[in-house]
CSV table of C-alpha atoms and ligand atoms in Angstrom, one decimal:
chain,number,residue,atom,x,y,z
A,30,MET,CA,-23.9,-0.2,-28.2
A,31,PRO,CA,-20.9,-1.7,-30.1
A,32,LEU,CA,-18.8,-3.9,-27.9
A,33,TYR,CA,-15.7,-1.6,-28.0
A,34,GLU,CA,-17.8,1.3,-26.7
A,35,SER,CA,-18.6,-0.6,-23.6
A,36,LEU,CA,-14.8,-1.0,-23.0
A,37,ARG,CA,-14.3,2.7,-22.3
A,38,PRO,CA,-14.6,3.8,-18.7
A,39,MET,CA,-17.8,5.5,-17.6
A,40,PRO,CA,-17.5,9.3,-18.5
A,41,GLU,CA,-16.7,11.8,-15.9
A,42,LEU,CA,-15.8,9.4,-13.1
A,43,ARG,CA,-14.3,11.0,-10.0
A,44,VAL,CA,-11.1,9.0,-9.3
A,45,LEU,CA,-8.5,9.0,-6.5
A,46,VAL,CA,-5.2,7.4,-7.2
A,47,THR,CA,-2.8,6.8,-4.2
A,48,ALA,CA,0.9,7.2,-4.8
A,49,GLY,CA,-0.1,8.7,-8.1
A,50,ALA,CA,2.7,11.2,-8.8
A,51,SER,CA,5.0,8.8,-10.6
A,52,GLY,CA,5.3,5.3,-11.8
A,53,ILE,CA,2.3,3.1,-12.5
A,54,GLY,CA,0.0,5.5,-10.4
A,55,ALA,CA,0.8,8.5,-12.6
A,56,CYS,CA,0.2,6.4,-15.7
A,57,ILE,CA,-3.2,5.4,-14.4
A,58,ALA,CA,-4.0,9.0,-13.4
A,59,ARG,CA,-3.1,10.3,-16.8
A,60,ALA,CA,-5.1,7.5,-18.5
A,61,PHE,CA,-8.3,8.3,-16.6
A,62,HIS,CA,-7.7,12.0,-17.1
A,63,GLU,CA,-7.5,11.5,-20.9
A,64,ALA,CA,-10.6,9.3,-20.8
A,65,GLY,CA,-12.6,12.3,-19.3
A,66,SER,CA,-12.4,11.5,-15.6
A,67,ARG,CA,-11.7,14.0,-12.9
A,68,VAL,CA,-8.6,12.8,-11.1
A,69,HIS,CA,-7.0,13.5,-7.7
A,70,VAL,CA,-3.7,11.9,-6.7
A,71,CYS,CA,-1.8,11.8,-3.4
A,72,ASP,CA,1.9,11.2,-3.0
A,73,ILE,CA,4.7,11.6,-0.5
A,74,ASP,CA,7.1,13.1,-3.0
A,75,ARG,CA,6.4,16.9,-3.3
A,76,ALA,CA,8.5,17.5,-6.4
A,77,ALA,CA,6.9,14.6,-8.3
A,78,LEU,CA,3.4,15.7,-7.3
A,79,ASP,CA,4.1,19.3,-8.4
A,80,ARG,CA,5.4,18.0,-11.7
A,81,LEU,CA,2.3,15.9,-12.4
A,82,VAL,CA,-0.2,18.6,-11.5
A,83,THR,CA,1.7,21.3,-13.5
A,84,ASP,CA,2.2,19.0,-16.6
A,85,THR,CA,-1.4,17.8,-16.5
A,86,PRO,CA,-3.8,20.7,-15.8
A,87,GLY,CA,-7.0,19.3,-14.4
A,88,ILE,CA,-5.4,16.6,-12.2
A,89,THR,CA,-5.3,17.8,-8.5
A,90,GLY,CA,-3.0,16.5,-5.8
A,91,SER,CA,-2.4,16.2,-2.0
A,92,MET,CA,0.9,15.6,-0.2
A,93,ALA,CA,0.4,12.5,2.1
A,94,ASP,CA,2.2,9.5,3.5
A,95,VAL,CA,-0.4,6.8,2.8
A,96,SER,CA,0.7,4.9,5.9
A,97,VAL,CA,-0.4,7.7,8.3
A,98,ALA,CA,-4.1,7.8,9.1
A,99,ALA,CA,-4.2,11.6,9.7
A,100,ASP,CA,-2.6,12.2,6.3
A,101,VAL,CA,-5.3,10.0,4.7
A,102,ASP,CA,-8.0,12.0,6.5
A,103,GLN,CA,-6.5,15.2,4.9
A,104,VAL,CA,-6.6,13.6,1.5
A,105,PHE,CA,-10.3,12.9,1.8
A,106,ASP,CA,-10.9,16.5,2.9
A,107,ASP,CA,-9.1,17.5,-0.3
A,108,VAL,CA,-11.1,15.0,-2.4
A,109,ARG,CA,-14.4,16.4,-1.1
A,110,GLY,CA,-13.1,19.9,-2.1
A,111,CYS,CA,-11.7,19.0,-5.5
A,112,LEU,CA,-14.0,16.2,-6.7
A,113,GLY,CA,-17.1,16.7,-4.5
A,114,GLY,CA,-17.4,12.9,-4.1
A,115,LEU,CA,-15.8,9.7,-5.3
A,116,ASP,CA,-16.6,6.9,-7.8
A,117,VAL,CA,-13.3,5.1,-8.1
A,118,LEU,CA,-10.5,4.5,-5.5
A,119,ILE,CA,-7.3,3.1,-6.9
A,120,ASN,CA,-5.3,1.9,-3.9
A,121,ASN,CA,-2.0,1.8,-5.8
A,122,ALA,CA,0.6,2.7,-3.2
A,123,GLY,CA,3.3,0.1,-2.5
A,124,ILE,CA,7.0,-0.1,-1.8
A,125,ALA,CA,9.4,-2.9,-2.6
A,126,GLY,CA,10.5,-3.4,1.0
A,127,PRO,CA,13.8,-5.1,2.0
A,128,THR,CA,15.4,-7.9,0.0
A,129,GLY,CA,17.3,-10.7,1.8
A,130,PRO,CA,17.0,-13.9,3.7
A,131,ILE,CA,14.4,-13.8,6.4
A,132,GLU,CA,17.0,-14.1,9.2
A,133,SER,CA,18.8,-11.0,8.0
A,134,LEU,CA,15.7,-8.7,7.9
A,135,ASP,CA,15.1,-6.3,10.7
A,136,ALA,CA,11.7,-5.4,12.2
A,137,GLY,CA,11.8,-1.8,10.9
A,138,GLY,CA,11.9,-2.9,7.2
A,139,TRP,CA,9.1,-5.4,7.8
A,140,GLU,CA,6.9,-2.9,9.6
A,141,ARG,CA,7.4,-0.1,7.0
A,142,THR,CA,6.5,-2.5,4.2
A,143,VAL,CA,3.3,-3.6,6.1
A,144,SER,CA,2.5,0.0,6.9
A,145,VAL,CA,2.8,1.4,3.4
A,146,ASN,CA,1.5,-1.6,1.4
A,147,LEU,CA,-1.3,-2.9,3.7
A,148,ASN,CA,-2.3,-0.5,6.4
A,149,SER,CA,-2.7,2.2,3.7
A,150,GLN,CA,-5.2,0.0,1.9
A,151,PHE,CA,-7.3,-0.2,5.1
A,152,PHE,CA,-7.0,3.6,5.8
A,153,PHE,CA,-8.1,4.5,2.3
A,154,ALA,CA,-10.9,1.8,1.9
A,155,ARG,CA,-12.6,2.8,5.2
A,156,ARG,CA,-12.7,6.4,4.2
A,157,ALA,CA,-13.7,5.8,0.6
A,158,VAL,CA,-16.6,3.4,1.2
A,159,PRO,CA,-19.1,6.0,2.5
A,160,LEU,CA,-18.4,8.1,-0.6
A,161,LEU,CA,-18.6,5.1,-3.0
A,162,GLN,CA,-22.0,4.3,-1.4
A,163,GLN,CA,-23.2,7.6,-2.8
A,164,SER,CA,-21.8,6.8,-6.3
A,165,GLU,CA,-23.7,5.5,-9.4
A,166,ASN,CA,-20.6,3.6,-10.6
A,167,PRO,CA,-18.5,2.7,-7.6
A,168,VAL,CA,-15.3,0.7,-8.1
A,169,LEU,CA,-12.4,-0.1,-5.7
A,170,ILE,CA,-9.2,-1.3,-7.3
A,171,SER,CA,-6.2,-2.5,-5.2
A,172,MET,CA,-2.7,-3.0,-6.6
A,173,SER,CA,-1.3,-6.3,-5.6
A,174,SER,CA,1.4,-8.1,-7.6
A,175,VAL,CA,2.4,-11.4,-9.1
A,176,ALA,CA,4.0,-11.7,-5.7
A,177,GLY,CA,0.4,-11.9,-4.4
A,178,ARG,CA,-0.2,-15.3,-6.2
A,179,LEU,CA,3.3,-16.8,-6.1
A,180,GLY,CA,5.9,-17.3,-3.3
A,181,TYR,CA,8.9,-14.8,-3.6
A,182,ALA,CA,12.1,-15.9,-1.9
A,183,PHE,CA,14.1,-13.0,-0.3
A,184,ARG,CA,11.1,-10.7,-0.7
A,185,THR,CA,8.9,-12.1,2.1
A,186,PRO,CA,7.7,-8.7,3.5
A,187,TYR,CA,6.6,-7.6,0.0
A,188,ALA,CA,4.9,-10.9,-1.0
A,189,SER,CA,3.2,-11.2,2.4
A,190,THR,CA,1.5,-7.8,1.9
A,191,LYS,CA,0.6,-8.5,-1.7
A,192,TRP,CA,-1.1,-11.8,-0.7
A,193,ALA,CA,-2.9,-9.9,2.1
A,194,ILE,CA,-4.3,-7.4,-0.5
A,195,VAL,CA,-5.9,-10.3,-2.3
A,196,GLY,CA,-7.6,-11.3,1.0
A,197,LEU,CA,-8.7,-7.8,1.5
A,198,THR,CA,-10.1,-7.6,-2.0
A,199,LYS,CA,-12.1,-10.9,-1.7
A,200,SER,CA,-13.5,-9.8,1.7
A,201,LEU,CA,-14.5,-6.3,0.6
A,202,ALA,CA,-16.0,-7.7,-2.6
A,203,THR,CA,-18.2,-9.9,-0.5
A,204,GLU,CA,-19.0,-7.2,2.0
A,205,LEU,CA,-19.7,-4.4,-0.5
A,206,GLY,CA,-21.2,-6.4,-3.4
A,207,PRO,CA,-24.8,-6.1,-2.1
A,208,GLN,CA,-24.3,-2.3,-2.2
A,209,GLY,CA,-23.3,-2.5,-5.9
A,210,ILE,CA,-19.6,-1.7,-5.1
A,211,ARG,CA,-17.2,-3.7,-7.2
A,212,VAL,CA,-13.8,-4.6,-5.7
A,213,ASN,CA,-10.9,-6.1,-7.7
A,214,ALA,CA,-7.2,-6.4,-7.5
A,215,ILE,CA,-4.7,-6.0,-10.3
A,216,LEU,CA,-1.5,-8.2,-10.1
A,217,PRO,CA,1.2,-6.6,-12.3
A,218,GLY,CA,4.1,-8.8,-13.2
A,219,VAL,CA,7.5,-7.4,-14.2
A,220,VAL,CA,6.8,-3.8,-15.1
A,221,GLU,CA,9.6,-2.1,-17.1
A,222,GLY,CA,10.9,1.1,-15.5
A,223,GLU,CA,13.1,2.5,-12.8
A,224,ARG,CA,11.5,0.6,-9.9
A,225,MET,CA,12.1,-2.8,-11.6
A,226,ASP,CA,15.7,-1.7,-12.4
A,227,GLY,CA,16.2,-1.2,-8.7
A,228,VAL,CA,14.5,-4.5,-7.8
A,229,ILE,CA,16.7,-6.4,-10.3
A,230,ALA,CA,19.9,-4.7,-9.0
A,231,SER,CA,19.0,-5.5,-5.4
A,232,ARG,CA,18.2,-9.1,-6.2
A,233,ALA,CA,21.4,-9.5,-8.3
A,234,ALA,CA,23.4,-8.2,-5.3
A,235,ALA,CA,21.5,-10.6,-2.9
A,236,LEU,CA,22.3,-13.6,-5.2
A,237,GLY,CA,25.8,-12.4,-6.1
A,238,ILE,CA,25.3,-12.4,-9.9
A,239,GLY,CA,25.5,-9.7,-12.6
A,240,ILE,CA,22.6,-7.3,-13.4
A,241,ASP,CA,22.3,-8.5,-17.1
A,242,GLN,CA,22.2,-12.1,-16.0
A,243,MET,CA,19.5,-11.2,-13.4
A,244,ARG,CA,17.4,-9.4,-16.0
A,245,GLU,CA,17.7,-12.4,-18.4
A,246,GLN,CA,16.6,-14.7,-15.6
A,247,TYR,CA,13.5,-12.6,-15.1
A,248,LEU,CA,12.6,-12.7,-18.8
A,249,GLN,CA,13.0,-16.5,-18.8
A,250,LYS,CA,10.2,-16.7,-16.2
A,251,ILE,CA,7.7,-14.9,-18.4
A,252,SER,CA,5.9,-17.0,-21.1
A,253,LEU,CA,5.7,-14.0,-23.5
A,254,ARG,CA,9.4,-13.3,-22.8
A,255,ARG,CA,8.8,-9.6,-22.3
A,256,MET,CA,8.1,-7.2,-19.4
A,257,VAL,CA,4.7,-5.4,-19.2
A,258,SER,CA,4.3,-1.6,-19.3
A,259,ALA,CA,2.6,0.7,-16.9
A,260,GLU,CA,0.2,1.4,-19.8
A,261,ASP,CA,-0.8,-2.2,-19.7
A,262,VAL,CA,-1.7,-1.9,-16.0
A,263,ALA,CA,-3.6,1.4,-16.7
A,264,ALA,CA,-5.6,-0.2,-19.5
A,265,MET,CA,-6.8,-2.9,-17.1
A,266,ALA,CA,-7.8,-0.2,-14.5
A,267,LEU,CA,-9.8,1.6,-17.3
A,268,PHE,CA,-11.4,-1.7,-18.3
A,269,LEU,CA,-12.4,-2.5,-14.7
A,270,CYS,CA,-14.3,0.9,-14.6
A,271,SER,CA,-16.1,0.3,-17.9
A,272,PRO,CA,-19.6,-1.1,-18.5
A,273,ALA,CA,-18.0,-4.2,-19.9
A,274,ALA,CA,-16.7,-5.1,-16.4
A,275,ARG,CA,-20.0,-4.5,-14.7
A,276,ASN,CA,-20.2,-8.1,-13.4
A,277,LEU,CA,-16.5,-8.4,-12.4
A,278,SER,CA,-15.9,-8.3,-8.7
A,279,GLY,CA,-13.8,-10.2,-6.2
A,280,GLN,CA,-11.1,-11.0,-8.8
A,281,ALA,CA,-7.3,-10.9,-8.7
A,282,ILE,CA,-6.4,-10.2,-12.3
A,283,SER,CA,-2.8,-10.7,-13.5
A,284,VAL,CA,-1.3,-8.4,-16.1
A,285,ASP,CA,2.1,-10.2,-16.5
A,286,GLY,CA,2.6,-12.0,-19.8
A,287,ASN,CA,2.0,-15.1,-17.7
A,288,LEU,CA,4.8,-15.0,-15.2
A,289,GLU,CA,5.3,-18.7,-14.4
A,290,TYR,CA,7.4,-18.5,-11.2
A,291,LEU,CA,9.4,-16.0,-9.2
B,6,NAD,P1,7.2,3.4,-7.5
B,6,NAD,O1,8.2,2.9,-6.7
B,6,NAD,O2,7.5,3.9,-8.9
B,6,NAD,O3,6.5,4.6,-6.7
B,6,NAD,C1,5.3,5.2,-7.1
B,6,NAD,C2,5.0,6.4,-6.2
B,6,NAD,O4,4.8,5.9,-4.8
B,6,NAD,C3,6.1,7.4,-6.1
B,6,NAD,O5,5.7,8.7,-6.6
B,6,NAD,C4,6.4,7.5,-4.6
B,6,NAD,O6,6.7,8.8,-4.1
B,6,NAD,C5,5.1,7.0,-4.0
B,6,NAD,N1,5.2,6.6,-2.6
B,6,NAD,C6,6.1,5.8,-2.0
B,6,NAD,N2,5.8,5.7,-0.7
B,6,NAD,C7,4.8,6.4,-0.4
B,6,NAD,C8,4.0,6.7,0.8
B,6,NAD,N3,4.4,6.2,1.9
B,6,NAD,N4,3.0,7.6,0.7
B,6,NAD,C9,2.6,8.1,-0.5
B,6,NAD,N5,3.3,7.9,-1.7
B,6,NAD,C10,4.3,7.0,-1.6
B,6,NAD,O7,6.0,2.3,-7.6
B,6,NAD,P2,5.4,1.6,-8.9
B,6,NAD,O8,6.4,0.7,-9.5
B,6,NAD,O9,4.7,2.6,-9.7
B,6,NAD,O10,4.3,0.6,-8.2
B,6,NAD,C11,3.0,1.0,-8.0
B,6,NAD,C12,2.2,-0.2,-7.4
B,6,NAD,O11,2.3,-1.3,-8.3
B,6,NAD,C13,2.8,-0.7,-6.1
B,6,NAD,O12,1.8,-1.1,-5.2
B,6,NAD,C14,3.7,-1.9,-6.5
B,6,NAD,O13,3.9,-2.8,-5.4
B,6,NAD,C15,2.8,-2.5,-7.6
B,6,NAD,N6,3.6,-3.3,-8.5
B,6,NAD,C16,4.7,-2.8,-9.2
B,6,NAD,C17,5.4,-3.6,-10.1
B,6,NAD,C18,6.6,-3.0,-10.9
B,6,NAD,O14,7.3,-3.8,-11.5
B,6,NAD,N7,6.8,-1.7,-10.9
B,6,NAD,C19,5.1,-4.9,-10.2
B,6,NAD,C20,4.0,-5.4,-9.5
B,6,NAD,C21,3.3,-4.6,-8.6
């Protein structure tokens, strides 16, 4: 088989993408759909979910708050109905959390960030594994961040959860490897789009500087001097589900143009 053929994801994978109605998750969902996979997404935003499943016939969806175990159970009931099993879990959900000095942060913001970013990973992984054990090509991908390999001042709740996801990835790769289940984390850097616009605005306000100046500061941290796109992240997810990645597990893979510091 030519090398490039082995870079395509396995055909007809059954894929679940959490928080897949918009942003990076929707881009990943569409990429797998276009590659011939059967895709189910869940999301908390009804309007965004309706838009995605209407615009992309074939993709199915469930309403769910990923931080609520009962909602996650309902998603897996839907996955059984819509996909009949599961080959790939993409644990993508994550919120930015509060921005500010640690002494100014309240417990609610901390707890919500841990619930959505970390507890959800646990809820989805524990329900997915029995299905992945039945799959011929089982893959679990978790969305960490460059904030999962670097310290991130004023974003402590977010960075803490993203480092924890790397620990979860390493542990699950060790635990599930003997069953043939590959587990990896993707660490996106500065991804262009609405979410990053919001992050830059919050950080500019926290530091008392202008938004343009803040944006320029972000670019100066990136060796390639450009942001990455959601498509770059989706391409990595596709690659991780391809035959070429059959021996990749337990890795935390950055897609960030070499973000040098935060
Ligand atoms: P986003 O803010 O664009 O949100 C994507 C989706 O998450 C939305 O449809 C939203 O409704 C859904 N969502 C939010 N809370 C939810 C909940 N509790 N339950 C279910 N769905 C929920 O996010 P994004 O920028 O696409 O980021 C996706 C992942 O990538 C996150 O884990 C994020 O931390 C990570 N990441 C993003 C960037 C970036 O620059 N955008 C960089 C590094 C890592």
